[in-house]
PDB file of C-alpha atoms and ligand atoms in Angstrom:
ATOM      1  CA  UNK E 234      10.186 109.801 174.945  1.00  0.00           C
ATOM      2  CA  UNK E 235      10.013 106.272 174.625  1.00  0.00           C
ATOM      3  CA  UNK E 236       9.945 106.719 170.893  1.00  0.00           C
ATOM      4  CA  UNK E 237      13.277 108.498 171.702  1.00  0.00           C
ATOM      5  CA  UNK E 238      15.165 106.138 173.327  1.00  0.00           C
ATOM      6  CA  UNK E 239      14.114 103.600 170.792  1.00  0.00           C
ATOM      7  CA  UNK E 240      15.693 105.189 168.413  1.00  0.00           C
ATOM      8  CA  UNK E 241      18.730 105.604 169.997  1.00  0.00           C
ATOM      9  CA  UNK E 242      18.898 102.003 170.663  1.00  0.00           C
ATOM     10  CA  UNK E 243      18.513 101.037 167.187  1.00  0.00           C
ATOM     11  CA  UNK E 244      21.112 103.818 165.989  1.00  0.00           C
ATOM     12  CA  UNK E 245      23.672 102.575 168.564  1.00  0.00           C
ATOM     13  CA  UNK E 246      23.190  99.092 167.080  1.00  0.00           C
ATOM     14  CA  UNK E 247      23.424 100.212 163.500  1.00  0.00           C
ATOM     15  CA  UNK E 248      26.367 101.544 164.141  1.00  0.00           C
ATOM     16  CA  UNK E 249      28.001  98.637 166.180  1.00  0.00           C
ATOM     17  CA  UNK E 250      26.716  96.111 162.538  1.00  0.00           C
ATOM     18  CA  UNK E 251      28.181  98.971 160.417  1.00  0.00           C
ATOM     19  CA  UNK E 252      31.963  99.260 162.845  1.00  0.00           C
ATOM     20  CA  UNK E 253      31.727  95.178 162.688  1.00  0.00           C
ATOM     21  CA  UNK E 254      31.127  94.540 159.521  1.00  0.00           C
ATOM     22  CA  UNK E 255      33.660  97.550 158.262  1.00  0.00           C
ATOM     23  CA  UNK E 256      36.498  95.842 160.514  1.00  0.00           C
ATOM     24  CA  UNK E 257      35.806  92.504 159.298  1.00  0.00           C
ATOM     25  CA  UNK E 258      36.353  93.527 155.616  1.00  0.00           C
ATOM     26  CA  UNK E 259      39.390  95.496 156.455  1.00  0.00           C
ATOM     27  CA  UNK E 260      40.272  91.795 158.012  1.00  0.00           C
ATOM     28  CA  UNK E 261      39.617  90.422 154.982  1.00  0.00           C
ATOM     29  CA  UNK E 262      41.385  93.130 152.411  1.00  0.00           C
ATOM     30  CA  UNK E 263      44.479  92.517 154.885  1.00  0.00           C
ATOM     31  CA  UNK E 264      44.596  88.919 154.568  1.00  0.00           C
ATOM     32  CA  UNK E 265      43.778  89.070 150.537  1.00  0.00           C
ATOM     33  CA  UNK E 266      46.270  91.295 150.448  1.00  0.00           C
ATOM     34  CA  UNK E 267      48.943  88.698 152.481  1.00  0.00           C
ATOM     35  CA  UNK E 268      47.891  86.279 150.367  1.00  0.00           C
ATOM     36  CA  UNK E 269      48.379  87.944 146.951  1.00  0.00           C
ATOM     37  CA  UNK E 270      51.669  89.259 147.840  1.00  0.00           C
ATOM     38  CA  UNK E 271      52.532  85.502 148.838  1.00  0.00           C
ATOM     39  CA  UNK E 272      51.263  83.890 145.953  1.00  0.00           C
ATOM     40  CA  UNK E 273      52.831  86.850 143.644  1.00  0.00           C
ATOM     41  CA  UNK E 274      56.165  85.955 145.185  1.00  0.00           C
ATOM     42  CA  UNK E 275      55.815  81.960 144.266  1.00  0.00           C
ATOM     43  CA  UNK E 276      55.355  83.652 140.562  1.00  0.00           C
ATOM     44  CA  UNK E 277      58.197  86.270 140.684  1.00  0.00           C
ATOM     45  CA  UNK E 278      60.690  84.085 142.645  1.00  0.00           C
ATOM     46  CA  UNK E 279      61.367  81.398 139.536  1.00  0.00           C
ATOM     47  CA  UNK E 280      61.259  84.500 137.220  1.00  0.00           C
ATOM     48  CA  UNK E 281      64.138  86.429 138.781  1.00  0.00           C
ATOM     49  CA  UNK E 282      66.145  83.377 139.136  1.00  0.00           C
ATOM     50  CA  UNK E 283      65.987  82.570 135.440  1.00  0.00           C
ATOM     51  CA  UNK E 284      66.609  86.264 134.794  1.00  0.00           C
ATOM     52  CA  UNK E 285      69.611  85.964 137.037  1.00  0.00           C
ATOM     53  CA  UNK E 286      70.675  83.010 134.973  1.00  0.00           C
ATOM     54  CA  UNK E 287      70.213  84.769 131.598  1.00  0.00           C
ATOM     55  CA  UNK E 288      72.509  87.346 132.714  1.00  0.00           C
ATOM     56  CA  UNK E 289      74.912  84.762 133.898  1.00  0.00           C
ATOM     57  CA  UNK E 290      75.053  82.605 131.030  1.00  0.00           C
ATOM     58  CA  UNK E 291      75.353  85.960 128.660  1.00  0.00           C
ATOM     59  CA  UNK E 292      78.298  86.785 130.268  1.00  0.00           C
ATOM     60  CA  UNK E 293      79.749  83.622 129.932  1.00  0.00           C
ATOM     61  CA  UNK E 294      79.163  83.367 126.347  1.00  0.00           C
ATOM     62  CA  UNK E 295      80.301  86.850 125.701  1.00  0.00           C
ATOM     63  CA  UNK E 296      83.566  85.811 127.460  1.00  0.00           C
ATOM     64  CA  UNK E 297      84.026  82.652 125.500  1.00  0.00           C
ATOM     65  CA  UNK E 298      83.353  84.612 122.593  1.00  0.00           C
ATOM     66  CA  UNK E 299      85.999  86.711 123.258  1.00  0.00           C
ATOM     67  CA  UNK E 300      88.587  84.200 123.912  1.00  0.00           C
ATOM     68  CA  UNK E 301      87.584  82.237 120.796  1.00  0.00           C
ATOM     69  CA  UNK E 302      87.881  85.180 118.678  1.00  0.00           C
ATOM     70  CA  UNK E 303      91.339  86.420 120.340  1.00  0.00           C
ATOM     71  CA  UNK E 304      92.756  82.666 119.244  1.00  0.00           C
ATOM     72  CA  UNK E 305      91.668  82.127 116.350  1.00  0.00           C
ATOM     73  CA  UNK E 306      93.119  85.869 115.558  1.00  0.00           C
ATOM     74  CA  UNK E 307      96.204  84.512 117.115  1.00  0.00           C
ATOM     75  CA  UNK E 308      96.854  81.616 115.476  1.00  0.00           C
ATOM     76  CA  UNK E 309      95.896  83.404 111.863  1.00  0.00           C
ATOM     77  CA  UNK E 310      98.539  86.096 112.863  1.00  0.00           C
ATOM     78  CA  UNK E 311     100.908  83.319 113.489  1.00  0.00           C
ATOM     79  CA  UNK E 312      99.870  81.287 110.307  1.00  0.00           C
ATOM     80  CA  UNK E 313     100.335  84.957 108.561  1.00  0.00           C
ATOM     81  CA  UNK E 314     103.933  85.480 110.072  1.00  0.00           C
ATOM     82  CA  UNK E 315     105.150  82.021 109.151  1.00  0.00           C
ATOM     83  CA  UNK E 316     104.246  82.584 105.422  1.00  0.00           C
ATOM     84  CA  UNK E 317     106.202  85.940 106.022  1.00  0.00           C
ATOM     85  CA  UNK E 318     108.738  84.156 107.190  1.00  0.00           C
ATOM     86  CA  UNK E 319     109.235  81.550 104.499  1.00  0.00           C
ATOM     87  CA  UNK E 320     108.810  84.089 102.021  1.00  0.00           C
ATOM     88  CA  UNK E 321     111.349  86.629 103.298  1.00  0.00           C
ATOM     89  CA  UNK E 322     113.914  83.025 103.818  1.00  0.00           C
ATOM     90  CA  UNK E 323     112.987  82.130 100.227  1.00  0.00           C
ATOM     91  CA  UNK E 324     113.315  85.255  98.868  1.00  0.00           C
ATOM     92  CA  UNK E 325     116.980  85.954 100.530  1.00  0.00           C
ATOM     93  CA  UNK E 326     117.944  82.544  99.593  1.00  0.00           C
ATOM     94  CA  UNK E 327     116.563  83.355  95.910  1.00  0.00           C
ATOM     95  CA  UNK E 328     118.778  86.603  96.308  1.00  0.00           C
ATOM     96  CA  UNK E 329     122.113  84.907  97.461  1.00  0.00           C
ATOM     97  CA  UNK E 330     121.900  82.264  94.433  1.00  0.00           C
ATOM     98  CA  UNK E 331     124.640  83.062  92.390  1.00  0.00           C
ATOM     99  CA  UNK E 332     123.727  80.721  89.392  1.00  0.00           C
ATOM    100  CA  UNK E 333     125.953  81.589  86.018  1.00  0.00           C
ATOM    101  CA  UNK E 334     123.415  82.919  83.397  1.00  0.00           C
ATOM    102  CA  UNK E 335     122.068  85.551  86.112  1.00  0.00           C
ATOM    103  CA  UNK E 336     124.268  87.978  86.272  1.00  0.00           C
ATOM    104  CA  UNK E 337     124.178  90.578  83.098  1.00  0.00           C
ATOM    105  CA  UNK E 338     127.012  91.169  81.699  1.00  0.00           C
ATOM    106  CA  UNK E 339     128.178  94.282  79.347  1.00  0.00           C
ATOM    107  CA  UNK E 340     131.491  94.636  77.862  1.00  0.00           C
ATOM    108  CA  UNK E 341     132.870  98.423  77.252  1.00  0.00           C
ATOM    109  CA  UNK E 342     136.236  98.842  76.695  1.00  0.00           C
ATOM    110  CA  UNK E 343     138.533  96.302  77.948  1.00  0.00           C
ATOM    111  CA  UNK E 344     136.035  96.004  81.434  1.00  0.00           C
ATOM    112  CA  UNK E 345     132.822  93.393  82.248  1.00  0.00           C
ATOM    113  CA  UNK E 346     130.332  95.078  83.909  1.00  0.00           C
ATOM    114  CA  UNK E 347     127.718  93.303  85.703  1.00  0.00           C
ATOM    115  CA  UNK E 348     125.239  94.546  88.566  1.00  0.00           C
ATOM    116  CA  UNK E 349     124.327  92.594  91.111  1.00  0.00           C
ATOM    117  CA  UNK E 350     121.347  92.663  92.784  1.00  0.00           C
ATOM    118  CA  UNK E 351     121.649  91.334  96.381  1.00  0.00           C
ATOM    119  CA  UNK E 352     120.803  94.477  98.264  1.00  0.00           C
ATOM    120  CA  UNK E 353     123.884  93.718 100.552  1.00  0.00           C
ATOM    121  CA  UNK E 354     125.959  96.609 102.600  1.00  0.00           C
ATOM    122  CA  UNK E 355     129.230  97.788 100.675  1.00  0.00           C
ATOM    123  CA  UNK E 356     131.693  95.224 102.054  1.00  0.00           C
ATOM    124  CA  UNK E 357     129.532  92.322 101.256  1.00  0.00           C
ATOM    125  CA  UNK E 358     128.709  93.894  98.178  1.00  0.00           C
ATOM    126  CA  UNK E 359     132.188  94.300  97.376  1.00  0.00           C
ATOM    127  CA  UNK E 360     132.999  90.391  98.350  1.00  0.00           C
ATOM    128  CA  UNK E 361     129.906  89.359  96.232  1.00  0.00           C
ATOM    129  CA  UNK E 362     131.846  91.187  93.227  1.00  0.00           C
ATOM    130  CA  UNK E 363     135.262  89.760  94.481  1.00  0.00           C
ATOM    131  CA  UNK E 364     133.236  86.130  94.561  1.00  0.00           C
ATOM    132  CA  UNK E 365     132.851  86.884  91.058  1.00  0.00           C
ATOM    133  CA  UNK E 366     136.321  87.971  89.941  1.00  0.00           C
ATOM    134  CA  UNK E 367     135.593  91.318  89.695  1.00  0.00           C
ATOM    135  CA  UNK E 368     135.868  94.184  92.970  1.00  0.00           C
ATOM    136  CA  UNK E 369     132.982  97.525  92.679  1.00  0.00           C
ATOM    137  CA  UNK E 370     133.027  99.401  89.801  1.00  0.00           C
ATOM    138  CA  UNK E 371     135.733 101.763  89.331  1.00  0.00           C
ATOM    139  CA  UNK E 372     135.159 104.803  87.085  1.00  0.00           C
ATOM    140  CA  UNK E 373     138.263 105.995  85.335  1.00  0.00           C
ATOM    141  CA  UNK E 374     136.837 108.380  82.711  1.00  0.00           C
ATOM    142  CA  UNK E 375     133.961 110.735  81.638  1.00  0.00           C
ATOM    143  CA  UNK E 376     133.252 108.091  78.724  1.00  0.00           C
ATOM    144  CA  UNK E 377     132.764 105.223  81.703  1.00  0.00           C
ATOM    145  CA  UNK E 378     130.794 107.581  83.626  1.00  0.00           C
ATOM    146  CA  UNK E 379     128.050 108.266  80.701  1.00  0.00           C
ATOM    147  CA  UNK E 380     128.059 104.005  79.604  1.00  0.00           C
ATOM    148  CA  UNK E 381     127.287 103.211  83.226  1.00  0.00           C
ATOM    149  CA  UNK E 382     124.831 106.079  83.774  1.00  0.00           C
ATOM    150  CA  UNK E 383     123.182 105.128  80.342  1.00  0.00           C
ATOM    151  CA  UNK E 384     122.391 101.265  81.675  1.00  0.00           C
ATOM    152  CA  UNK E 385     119.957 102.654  84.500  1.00  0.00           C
ATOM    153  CA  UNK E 386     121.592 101.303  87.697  1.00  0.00           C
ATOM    154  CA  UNK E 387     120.992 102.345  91.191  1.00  0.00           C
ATOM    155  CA  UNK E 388     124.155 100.300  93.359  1.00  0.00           C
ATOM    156  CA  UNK E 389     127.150 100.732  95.225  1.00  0.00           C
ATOM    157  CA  UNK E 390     130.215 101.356  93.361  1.00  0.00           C
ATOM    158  CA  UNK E 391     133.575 101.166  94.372  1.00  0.00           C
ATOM    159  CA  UNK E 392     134.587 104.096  96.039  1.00  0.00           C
ATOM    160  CA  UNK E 393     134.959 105.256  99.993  1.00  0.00           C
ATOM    161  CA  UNK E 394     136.422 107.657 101.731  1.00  0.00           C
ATOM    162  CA  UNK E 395     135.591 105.339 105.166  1.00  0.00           C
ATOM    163  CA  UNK E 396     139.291 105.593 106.248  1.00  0.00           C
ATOM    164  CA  UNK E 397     139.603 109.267 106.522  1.00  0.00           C
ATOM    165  CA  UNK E 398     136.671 111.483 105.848  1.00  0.00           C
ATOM    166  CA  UNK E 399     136.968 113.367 102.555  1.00  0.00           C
ATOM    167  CA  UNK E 400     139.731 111.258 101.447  1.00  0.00           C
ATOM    168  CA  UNK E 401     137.746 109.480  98.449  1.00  0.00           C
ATOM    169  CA  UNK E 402     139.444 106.265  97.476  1.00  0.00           C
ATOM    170  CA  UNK E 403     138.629 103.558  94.565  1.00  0.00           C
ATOM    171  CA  UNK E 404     139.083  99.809  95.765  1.00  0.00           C
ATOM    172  CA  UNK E 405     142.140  99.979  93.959  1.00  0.00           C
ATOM    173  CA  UNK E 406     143.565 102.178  96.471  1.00  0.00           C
ATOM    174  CA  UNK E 407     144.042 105.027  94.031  1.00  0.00           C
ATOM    175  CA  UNK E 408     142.356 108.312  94.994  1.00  0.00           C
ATOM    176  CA  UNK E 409     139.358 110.277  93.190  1.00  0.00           C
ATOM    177  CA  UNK E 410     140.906 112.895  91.033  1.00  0.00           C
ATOM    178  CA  UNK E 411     137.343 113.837  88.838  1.00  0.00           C
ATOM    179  CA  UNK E 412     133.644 112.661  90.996  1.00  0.00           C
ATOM    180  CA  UNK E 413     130.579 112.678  88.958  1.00  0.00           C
ATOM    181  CA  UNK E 414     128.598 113.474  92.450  1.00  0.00           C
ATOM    182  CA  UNK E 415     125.192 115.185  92.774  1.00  0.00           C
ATOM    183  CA  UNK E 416     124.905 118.383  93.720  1.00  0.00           C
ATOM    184  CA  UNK E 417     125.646 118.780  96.942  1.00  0.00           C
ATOM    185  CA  UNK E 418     126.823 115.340  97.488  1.00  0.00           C
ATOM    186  CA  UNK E 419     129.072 114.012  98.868  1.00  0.00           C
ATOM    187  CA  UNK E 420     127.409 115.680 102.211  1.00  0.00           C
ATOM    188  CA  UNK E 421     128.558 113.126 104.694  1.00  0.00           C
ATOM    189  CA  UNK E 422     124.919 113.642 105.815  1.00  0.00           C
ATOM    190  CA  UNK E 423     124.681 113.257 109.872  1.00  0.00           C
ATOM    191  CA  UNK E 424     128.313 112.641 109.465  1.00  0.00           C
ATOM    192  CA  UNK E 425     127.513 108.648 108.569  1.00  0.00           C
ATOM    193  CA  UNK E 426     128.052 108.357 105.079  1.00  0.00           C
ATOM    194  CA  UNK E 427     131.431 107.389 104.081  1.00  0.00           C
ATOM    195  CA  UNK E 428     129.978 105.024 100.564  1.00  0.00           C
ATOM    196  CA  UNK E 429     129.011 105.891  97.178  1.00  0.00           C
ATOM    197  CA  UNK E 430     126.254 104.603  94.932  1.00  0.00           C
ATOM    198  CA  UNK E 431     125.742 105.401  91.631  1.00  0.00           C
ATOM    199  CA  UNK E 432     121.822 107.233  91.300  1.00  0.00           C
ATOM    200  CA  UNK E 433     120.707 107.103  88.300  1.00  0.00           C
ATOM    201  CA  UNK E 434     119.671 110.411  86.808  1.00  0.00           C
ATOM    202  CA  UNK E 435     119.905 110.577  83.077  1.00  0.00           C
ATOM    203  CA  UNK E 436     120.738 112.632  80.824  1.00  0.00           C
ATOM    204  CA  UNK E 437     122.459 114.270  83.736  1.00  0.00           C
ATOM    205  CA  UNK E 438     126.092 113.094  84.043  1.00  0.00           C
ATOM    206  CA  UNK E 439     126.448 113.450  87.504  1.00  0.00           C
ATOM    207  CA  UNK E 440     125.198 111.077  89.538  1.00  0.00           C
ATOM    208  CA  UNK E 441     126.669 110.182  92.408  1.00  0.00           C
ATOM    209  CA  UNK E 442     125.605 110.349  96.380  1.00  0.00           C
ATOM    210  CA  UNK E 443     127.527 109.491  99.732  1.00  0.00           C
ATOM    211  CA  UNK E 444     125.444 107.152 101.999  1.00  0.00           C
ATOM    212  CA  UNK E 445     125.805 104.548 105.068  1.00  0.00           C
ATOM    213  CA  UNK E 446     128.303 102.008 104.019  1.00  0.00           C
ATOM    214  CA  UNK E 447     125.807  99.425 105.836  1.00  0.00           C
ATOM    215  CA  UNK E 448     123.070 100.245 104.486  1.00  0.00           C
ATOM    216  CA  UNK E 449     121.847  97.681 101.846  1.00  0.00           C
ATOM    217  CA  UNK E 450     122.387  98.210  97.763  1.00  0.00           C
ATOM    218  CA  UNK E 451     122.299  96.460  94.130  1.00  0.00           C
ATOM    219  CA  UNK E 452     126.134  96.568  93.355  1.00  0.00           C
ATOM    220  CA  UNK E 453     127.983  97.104  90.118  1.00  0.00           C
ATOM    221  CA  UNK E 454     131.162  95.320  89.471  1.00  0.00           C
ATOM    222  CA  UNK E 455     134.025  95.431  87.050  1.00  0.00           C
ATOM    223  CA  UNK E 456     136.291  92.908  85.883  1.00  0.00           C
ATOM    224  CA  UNK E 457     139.171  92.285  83.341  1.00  0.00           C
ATOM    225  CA  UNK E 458     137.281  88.922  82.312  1.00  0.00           C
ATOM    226  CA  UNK E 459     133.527  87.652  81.804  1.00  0.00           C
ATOM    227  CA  UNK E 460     131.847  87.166  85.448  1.00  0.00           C
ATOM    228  CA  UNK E 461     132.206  83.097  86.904  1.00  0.00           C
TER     229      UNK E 461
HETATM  230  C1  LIG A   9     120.431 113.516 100.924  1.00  0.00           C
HETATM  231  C2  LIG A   9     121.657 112.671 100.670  1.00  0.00           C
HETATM  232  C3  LIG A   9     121.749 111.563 101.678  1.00  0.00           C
HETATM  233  C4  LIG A   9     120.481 110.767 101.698  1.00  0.00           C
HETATM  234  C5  LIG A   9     120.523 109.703 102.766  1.00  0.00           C
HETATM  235  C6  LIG A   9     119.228 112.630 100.977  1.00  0.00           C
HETATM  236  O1  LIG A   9     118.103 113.390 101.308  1.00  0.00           O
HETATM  237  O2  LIG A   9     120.305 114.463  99.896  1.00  0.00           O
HETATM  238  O3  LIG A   9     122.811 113.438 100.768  1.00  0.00           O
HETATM  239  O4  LIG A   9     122.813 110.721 101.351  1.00  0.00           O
HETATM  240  O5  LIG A   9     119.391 111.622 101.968  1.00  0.00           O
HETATM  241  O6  LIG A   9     119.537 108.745 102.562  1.00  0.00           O
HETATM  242 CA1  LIG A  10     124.921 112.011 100.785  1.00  0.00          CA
END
């Protein structure tokens, strides 16, 4: 009986050590645990902020990028324009010269003939001729037809029927009796075309098409004496 009781005794106080000692180390797993998570934080804290700043400072450069690369296309575009620019001014300037020697001249008949290459609507093309002593090319015969077709010209001559439609006119005022036109032409297409230019299309003889008086054309001229 005794014996019994002993037993229990010591069991009892086993099992107090064994409750003590289990909640002290759950005490201490707690607290190691505290701790780690603290000191982890000290670690991760700096970490994140320079990650933070990485992603800052790559947006920044990817913006300044950007911009850089948007002016510097900029200002090539704009160097690339201004060369356009002078060019196409050069180029029209080039055009407009009017230096003796320049024009080509051919004598048939009693006419000069001379094209002009200034890519200018009918009027001016007509003034440019004018300029020269000359008006647009007037063709009077079958024979003048073929020597003008035979020198490979594309240009306005001078013949309109701009001041009533169908009513074909030279620059002398005298009207078309025979047209060397394509077929089909004169079509007045989309009822704008009130010019003719000369296409060249040899060996056939006709050769002739209506188009927009404005838009721009070599031009041949005639005159009774050697362009000035
Ligand atoms: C037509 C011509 C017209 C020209 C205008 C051609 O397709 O055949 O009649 O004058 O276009 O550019
Ligand atoms: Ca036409």
């Amino acid at each position: 009986m005794v014996e019994e009781i002993y037993d229990d005794v010591v069991s009892f106080e086993l099992n107090i050590n064994v409750k003590a000692e289990k909640d002290s180390l759950t005490q201490t797993v707690i607290s190691l645990r505290a701790n780690f998570t603290a000191e982890a934080e000290t670690f991760l804290s700096p970490i994140r902020n320079l990650i933070e700043e990485r992603d800052q400072l790559r947006d920044h450069t990817s913006t300044v990028t950007d911009i850089n690369v948007k002016a510097e296309k900029d200002s090539l575009t704009e160097t690339l324009l201004s060369h356009i620019r002078n060019l196409t001014e050069e180029r029209d300037q080039l055009r407009n010269q009017t230096p003796t020697g320049t024009v080509t001249w051919l004598t048939h008949g009693s006419s000069f003939y001379y094209r002009l290459e200034r890519t200018k609507n009918w009027n001016e093309s007509r003034q440019e001729c004018q300029k020269k002593g000359g008006d647009l090319l007037i063709i009077n015969s079958k024979e003048e037809q073929e020597f003008i077709n035979n020198q490979s010209i594309n240009a306005w001559i001078g013949l309109t029927d701009k001041e009533k439609e169908g009513e074909w006119k030279w620059v002398d005022g005298s009207a078309l009796t025979t047209g060397y036109w394509r077929s089909g032409e004169p079509n007045n297409a989309n009822g704008v075309e009130h010019c003719a230019v000369f296409l060249v299309f040899p060996p056939a003889l006709n050769s002739w098409n209506d188009i927009n008086c404005m838009q721009p054309s070599d031009c041949i001229c005639e005159s009774t004496k050697p362009p000035s």
